[in-house]
mmCIF file of C-alpha atoms in Angstrom:
data_model
loop_
_atom_site.group_PDB
_atom_site.id
_atom_site.type_symbol
_atom_site.label_atom_id
_atom_site.label_comp_id
_atom_site.label_asym_id
_atom_site.label_seq_id
_atom_site.Cartn_x
_atom_site.Cartn_y
_atom_site.Cartn_z
ATOM 1 C CA MET E 12 -138.572 -10.146 -49.828
ATOM 2 C CA SER E 13 -139.045 -13.780 -48.478
ATOM 3 C CA ASP E 14 -142.687 -14.565 -46.664
ATOM 4 C CA VAL E 15 -140.803 -16.052 -43.853
ATOM 5 C CA SER E 16 -138.789 -11.820 -43.658
ATOM 6 C CA ALA E 17 -142.183 -10.620 -44.258
ATOM 7 C CA VAL E 18 -143.851 -12.511 -41.549
ATOM 8 C CA GLY E 19 -140.788 -11.428 -39.131
ATOM 9 C CA LYS E 20 -141.954 -7.680 -39.681
ATOM 10 C CA LEU E 21 -144.843 -7.846 -38.114
ATOM 11 C CA ILE E 22 -143.616 -10.112 -35.152
ATOM 12 C CA ARG E 23 -143.848 -7.839 -32.156
ATOM 13 C CA GLU E 24 -141.500 -8.461 -29.110
ATOM 14 C CA PRO E 25 -141.321 -10.821 -26.585
ATOM 15 C CA TRP E 26 -142.228 -13.663 -29.448
ATOM 16 C CA ASP E 27 -138.374 -13.281 -30.486
ATOM 17 C CA GLU E 28 -137.409 -14.059 -26.924
ATOM 18 C CA LEU E 29 -139.832 -17.928 -27.307
ATOM 19 C CA GLY E 30 -137.505 -19.326 -29.423
ATOM 20 C CA LEU E 31 -140.062 -20.111 -32.157
ATOM 21 C CA SER E 32 -140.363 -20.007 -35.898
ATOM 22 C CA GLU E 33 -141.394 -16.657 -37.498
ATOM 23 C CA SER E 34 -144.418 -18.408 -38.776
ATOM 24 C CA LYS E 35 -145.770 -20.371 -35.637
ATOM 25 C CA ALA E 36 -144.799 -16.932 -33.558
ATOM 26 C CA PHE E 37 -146.688 -14.966 -35.518
ATOM 27 C CA ALA E 38 -149.519 -17.341 -35.751
ATOM 28 C CA LEU E 39 -149.664 -17.425 -32.119
ATOM 29 C CA GLN E 40 -149.841 -13.722 -31.762
ATOM 30 C CA ARG E 41 -152.436 -13.427 -34.359
ATOM 31 C CA SER E 42 -154.554 -15.467 -32.239
ATOM 32 C CA GLY E 43 -154.204 -14.185 -29.336
ATOM 33 C CA ALA E 44 -154.684 -10.581 -30.720
ATOM 34 C CA THR E 45 -158.086 -11.971 -32.409
ATOM 35 C CA PHE E 46 -159.012 -12.993 -29.185
ATOM 36 C CA GLY E 47 -158.172 -9.959 -26.903
ATOM 37 C CA ILE E 48 -160.879 -7.777 -29.090
ATOM 38 C CA TRP E 49 -162.791 -10.258 -29.340
ATOM 39 C CA VAL E 50 -162.817 -10.095 -25.363
ATOM 40 C CA PHE E 51 -162.319 -6.029 -25.763
ATOM 41 C CA ILE E 52 -166.297 -6.280 -27.674
ATOM 42 C CA ALA E 53 -167.872 -8.631 -25.107
ATOM 43 C CA SER E 54 -167.220 -5.932 -22.646
ATOM 44 C CA GLU E 55 -168.723 -3.065 -24.968
ATOM 45 C CA VAL E 56 -171.499 -5.795 -25.345
ATOM 46 C CA LEU E 57 -172.029 -5.793 -21.653
ATOM 47 C CA PHE E 58 -171.840 -1.642 -21.754
ATOM 48 C CA PHE E 59 -174.470 -0.664 -24.248
ATOM 49 C CA GLY E 60 -176.406 -3.558 -23.116
ATOM 50 C CA ALA E 61 -177.119 -1.664 -19.820
ATOM 51 C CA ILE E 62 -177.802 1.067 -21.609
ATOM 52 C CA PHE E 63 -180.564 -0.766 -23.861
ATOM 53 C CA LEU E 64 -181.923 -2.459 -20.670
ATOM 54 C CA LEU E 65 -182.235 0.892 -19.263
ATOM 55 C CA TYR E 66 -184.072 2.195 -22.361
ATOM 56 C CA ALA E 67 -186.590 -0.611 -22.303
ATOM 57 C CA ALA E 68 -187.167 -0.185 -18.917
ATOM 58 C CA MET E 69 -187.943 3.572 -19.116
ATOM 59 C CA ARG E 70 -189.835 2.462 -22.903
ATOM 60 C CA ILE E 71 -192.199 0.140 -20.583
ATOM 61 C CA GLU E 72 -193.062 2.756 -17.559
ATOM 62 C CA HIS E 73 -193.838 5.886 -20.269
ATOM 63 C CA ALA E 74 -195.078 3.663 -23.589
ATOM 64 C CA ASP E 75 -197.019 6.993 -24.949
ATOM 65 C CA ALA E 76 -194.267 9.668 -23.711
ATOM 66 C CA PHE E 77 -191.232 7.778 -25.466
ATOM 67 C CA ALA E 78 -193.531 7.156 -28.604
ATOM 68 C CA ALA E 79 -194.675 10.646 -28.674
ATOM 69 C CA ALA E 80 -190.329 12.092 -27.969
ATOM 70 C CA ALA E 81 -189.096 8.903 -30.645
ATOM 71 C CA ARG E 82 -191.438 11.126 -33.726
ATOM 72 C CA GLU E 83 -189.648 14.253 -33.165
ATOM 73 C CA THR E 84 -186.369 12.453 -34.525
ATOM 74 C CA ASN E 85 -185.455 13.289 -37.775
ATOM 75 C CA ILE E 86 -186.529 9.796 -39.550
ATOM 76 C CA VAL E 87 -184.714 11.046 -42.726
ATOM 77 C CA TYR E 88 -181.057 11.701 -41.218
ATOM 78 C CA GLY E 89 -181.359 8.430 -39.213
ATOM 79 C CA THR E 90 -181.813 6.551 -41.936
ATOM 80 C CA LEU E 91 -178.876 8.410 -44.238
ATOM 81 C CA ASN E 92 -176.580 7.832 -41.192
ATOM 82 C CA THR E 93 -177.907 3.865 -41.337
ATOM 83 C CA ALA E 94 -177.124 3.119 -44.886
ATOM 84 C CA ILE E 95 -173.530 5.364 -44.653
ATOM 85 C CA LEU E 96 -172.537 2.572 -41.965
ATOM 86 C CA LEU E 97 -174.020 -0.392 -43.531
ATOM 87 C CA THR E 98 -172.380 0.432 -46.756
ATOM 88 C CA SER E 99 -168.778 1.129 -44.432
ATOM 89 C CA GLY E 100 -169.450 -2.262 -43.369
ATOM 90 C CA LEU E 101 -169.370 -3.725 -46.478
ATOM 91 C CA THR E 102 -165.971 -1.963 -47.678
ATOM 92 C CA ALA E 103 -164.794 -2.941 -44.251
ATOM 93 C CA SER E 104 -165.364 -6.475 -45.087
ATOM 94 C CA VAL E 105 -163.931 -6.435 -48.084
ATOM 95 C CA ALA E 106 -160.844 -4.410 -47.298
ATOM 96 C CA SER E 107 -160.475 -7.368 -44.466
ATOM 97 C CA ARG E 108 -160.741 -10.041 -46.807
ATOM 98 C CA ALA E 109 -158.521 -8.746 -49.371
ATOM 99 C CA ALA E 110 -155.535 -7.985 -47.141
ATOM 100 C CA GLU E 111 -155.161 -11.513 -47.019
ATOM 101 C CA HIS E 112 -153.666 -11.800 -50.407
ATOM 102 C CA ASP E 113 -150.756 -9.682 -51.711
ATOM 103 C CA GLY E 114 -151.962 -9.042 -55.070
ATOM 104 C CA LEU E 115 -155.222 -6.809 -53.849
ATOM 105 C CA ARG E 116 -153.000 -4.079 -52.017
ATOM 106 C CA ARG E 117 -155.066 -1.682 -53.760
ATOM 107 C CA LEU E 118 -158.147 -3.007 -53.278
ATOM 108 C CA THR E 119 -157.237 -3.197 -49.714
ATOM 109 C CA LEU E 120 -156.133 0.347 -49.498
ATOM 110 C CA TRP E 121 -159.416 1.777 -51.752
ATOM 111 C CA CYS E 122 -161.566 -0.044 -49.105
ATOM 112 C CA LEU E 123 -160.268 1.510 -46.193
ATOM 113 C CA ALA E 124 -160.120 4.875 -47.500
ATOM 114 C CA ALA E 125 -163.974 3.902 -48.461
ATOM 115 C CA THR E 126 -164.352 2.993 -44.634
ATOM 116 C CA ALA E 127 -163.034 5.848 -42.933
ATOM 117 C CA ALA E 128 -164.789 8.316 -45.137
ATOM 118 C CA LEU E 129 -168.227 6.987 -44.903
ATOM 119 C CA GLY E 130 -167.369 7.041 -41.204
ATOM 120 C CA LEU E 131 -166.781 10.695 -41.526
ATOM 121 C CA ALA E 132 -169.762 11.063 -44.045
ATOM 122 C CA PHE E 133 -171.860 9.783 -40.717
ATOM 123 C CA LEU E 134 -170.580 12.199 -38.047
ATOM 124 C CA VAL E 135 -171.144 15.072 -40.713
ATOM 125 C CA VAL E 136 -174.902 14.024 -40.720
ATOM 126 C CA LYS E 137 -174.857 13.406 -37.086
ATOM 127 C CA GLY E 138 -173.505 16.903 -36.745
ATOM 128 C CA LEU E 139 -176.155 18.591 -38.893
ATOM 129 C CA GLU E 140 -178.773 16.362 -36.702
ATOM 130 C CA TYR E 141 -177.415 17.236 -33.674
ATOM 131 C CA ARG E 142 -177.600 20.930 -34.528
ATOM 132 C CA GLU E 143 -181.896 20.817 -35.875
ATOM 133 C CA ASP E 144 -182.154 19.033 -32.277
ATOM 134 C CA ILE E 145 -180.811 21.900 -30.435
ATOM 135 C CA GLU E 146 -182.891 24.153 -32.837
ATOM 136 C CA LYS E 147 -185.927 22.305 -31.991
ATOM 137 C CA HIS E 148 -184.895 23.000 -27.840
ATOM 138 C CA LEU E 149 -184.640 18.618 -27.762
ATOM 139 C CA VAL E 150 -182.334 18.658 -24.819
ATOM 140 C CA PRO E 151 -183.474 17.853 -21.597
ATOM 141 C CA GLY E 152 -183.753 20.784 -19.264
ATOM 142 C CA PRO E 153 -185.874 23.955 -18.610
ATOM 143 C CA ARG E 154 -186.335 24.846 -22.536
ATOM 144 C CA PHE E 155 -187.099 21.093 -23.562
ATOM 145 C CA ALA E 156 -189.697 21.406 -25.612
ATOM 146 C CA LEU E 157 -192.000 18.359 -25.340
ATOM 147 C CA ALA E 158 -194.299 18.739 -22.415
ATOM 148 C CA GLN E 159 -194.264 15.004 -21.334
ATOM 149 C CA ALA E 160 -191.965 15.129 -18.658
ATOM 150 C CA PRO E 161 -190.723 11.415 -19.368
ATOM 151 C CA ALA E 162 -189.599 12.668 -23.033
ATOM 152 C CA GLN E 163 -186.708 14.067 -21.616
ATOM 153 C CA LEU E 164 -185.922 10.605 -20.291
ATOM 154 C CA PHE E 165 -185.808 9.773 -24.021
ATOM 155 C CA PHE E 166 -183.720 12.449 -25.151
ATOM 156 C CA GLY E 167 -181.197 11.906 -22.816
ATOM 157 C CA PHE E 168 -181.166 8.386 -23.826
ATOM 158 C CA TYR E 169 -180.923 9.682 -27.174
ATOM 159 C CA TRP E 170 -177.926 12.261 -26.156
ATOM 160 C CA LEU E 171 -175.981 9.699 -24.505
ATOM 161 C CA SER E 172 -176.365 6.574 -26.694
ATOM 162 C CA THR E 173 -175.811 8.417 -29.970
ATOM 163 C CA GLY E 174 -172.615 10.616 -28.038
ATOM 164 C CA VAL E 175 -170.967 7.327 -26.748
ATOM 165 C CA HIS E 176 -171.319 5.734 -29.971
ATOM 166 C CA ALA E 177 -170.008 9.085 -31.964
ATOM 167 C CA ILE E 178 -167.367 8.180 -29.859
ATOM 168 C CA HIS E 179 -166.551 4.784 -30.476
ATOM 169 C CA LEU E 180 -167.181 5.508 -34.280
ATOM 170 C CA SER E 181 -164.143 8.424 -33.974
ATOM 171 C CA ILE E 182 -162.181 5.822 -32.684
ATOM 172 C CA GLY E 183 -162.732 3.203 -35.456
ATOM 173 C CA ILE E 184 -162.484 6.310 -38.158
ATOM 174 C CA GLY E 185 -158.762 6.846 -36.553
ATOM 175 C CA LEU E 186 -157.796 3.492 -36.555
ATOM 176 C CA VAL E 187 -158.514 2.704 -40.106
ATOM 177 C CA GLY E 188 -156.901 5.794 -41.143
ATOM 178 C CA ARG E 189 -154.189 4.684 -38.869
ATOM 179 C CA LEU E 190 -153.888 1.208 -41.046
ATOM 180 C CA ILE E 191 -153.890 3.373 -44.136
ATOM 181 C CA GLY E 192 -151.222 5.550 -43.192
ATOM 182 C CA LYS E 193 -149.421 2.604 -42.603
ATOM 183 C CA GLY E 194 -150.112 0.748 -45.918
ATOM 184 C CA LEU E 195 -149.346 3.502 -48.019
ATOM 185 C CA ARG E 196 -145.305 3.802 -46.414
ATOM 186 C CA ASP E 197 -145.051 0.527 -46.564
ATOM 187 C CA HIS E 198 -146.216 -2.040 -49.524
ATOM 188 C CA GLU E 199 -146.333 -5.184 -47.228
ATOM 189 C CA TRP E 200 -147.606 -4.214 -44.215
ATOM 190 C CA LEU E 201 -151.140 -5.041 -44.801
ATOM 191 C CA VAL E 202 -150.644 -8.025 -46.240
ATOM 192 C CA GLY E 203 -151.669 -10.787 -43.742
ATOM 193 C CA ASN E 204 -151.627 -8.624 -40.725
ATOM 194 C CA ALA E 205 -153.609 -9.237 -37.469
ATOM 195 C CA GLN E 206 -154.004 -5.401 -36.872
ATOM 196 C CA VAL E 207 -156.536 -4.652 -40.369
ATOM 197 C CA GLU E 208 -158.680 -7.771 -38.742
ATOM 198 C CA ILE E 209 -158.719 -6.471 -35.267
ATOM 199 C CA ALA E 210 -159.468 -2.658 -36.290
ATOM 200 C CA LEU E 211 -162.127 -3.905 -38.971
ATOM 201 C CA LEU E 212 -163.493 -6.569 -36.339
ATOM 202 C CA TYR E 213 -164.069 -3.107 -34.332
ATOM 203 C CA TRP E 214 -165.960 -1.407 -36.986
ATOM 204 C CA GLY E 215 -167.956 -3.885 -37.470
ATOM 205 C CA PHE E 216 -169.109 -3.882 -33.520
ATOM 206 C CA VAL E 217 -169.972 -0.070 -33.847
ATOM 207 C CA ASP E 218 -171.968 -1.023 -37.554
ATOM 208 C CA VAL E 219 -174.192 -3.151 -34.996
ATOM 209 C CA VAL E 220 -174.775 -0.826 -32.236
ATOM 210 C CA TRP E 221 -176.371 1.382 -34.298
ATOM 211 C CA ILE E 222 -177.794 -1.294 -35.794
ATOM 212 C CA PHE E 223 -179.809 -1.348 -32.208
ATOM 213 C CA LEU E 224 -179.666 2.244 -32.152
ATOM 214 C CA TYR E 225 -181.606 3.058 -35.155
ATOM 215 C CA PRO E 226 -185.334 1.522 -34.312
ATOM 216 C CA ALA E 227 -184.864 2.391 -31.024
ATOM 217 C CA LEU E 228 -184.793 5.989 -31.546
ATOM 218 C CA TYR E 229 -186.600 6.471 -34.883
ATOM 219 C CA LEU E 230 -188.737 3.694 -35.517
ATOM 220 C CA ALA E 231 -190.052 2.695 -32.143
ATOM 221 C CA GLY E 232 -192.595 6.246 -32.181
ATOM 222 C CA ARG E 233 -193.992 5.543 -35.703
ATOM 223 C CA ALA E 234 -194.908 1.626 -36.080
ATOM 224 C CA GLY E 235 -198.126 0.737 -36.528
#
């Protein structure tokens, strides 16, 4: 199959109606899709930024209680999950680069599979951590384990932020899984496809969110 025909497979309506060449239409479509994901990420930054701003305000107001609450989080689970996500960011980056080259299809698929597997591993570890938190009564409510009332604010932030992050990660796993399925069915689908870059940009954003959550939730009460 020629390069032009391969490009044509990736073009979606209404580009066919604009009278552009396939290569020009694909370039415009890819630029638009990339711009779209960056706009989406910017909106997500505003969302998570508001959550972190709320955390900062509460931490300033209740510094001692927040430090005591942070010491109750399991730093082993948190550090393990940080290592898992950083590794997944590496495999995602390699997959994104490899997808630009026709001869690296197998590497692309392996790296996508590793990325999805690491994402699932993160969720498993987080589930084990959640179970431990519940057993230790670290869920805000009448049976909360810590005596300091503001500590419930910390764990309210903990459950909200990690829960929302897990939802975003689950979406990312679904997107990567879709890439793998498409790539296995059509040997030419992954090569130069903007959907690979878009999905892995989203994955990188999810990684960055955790990089901010890790020190806020696990290191704040242990520093110094």
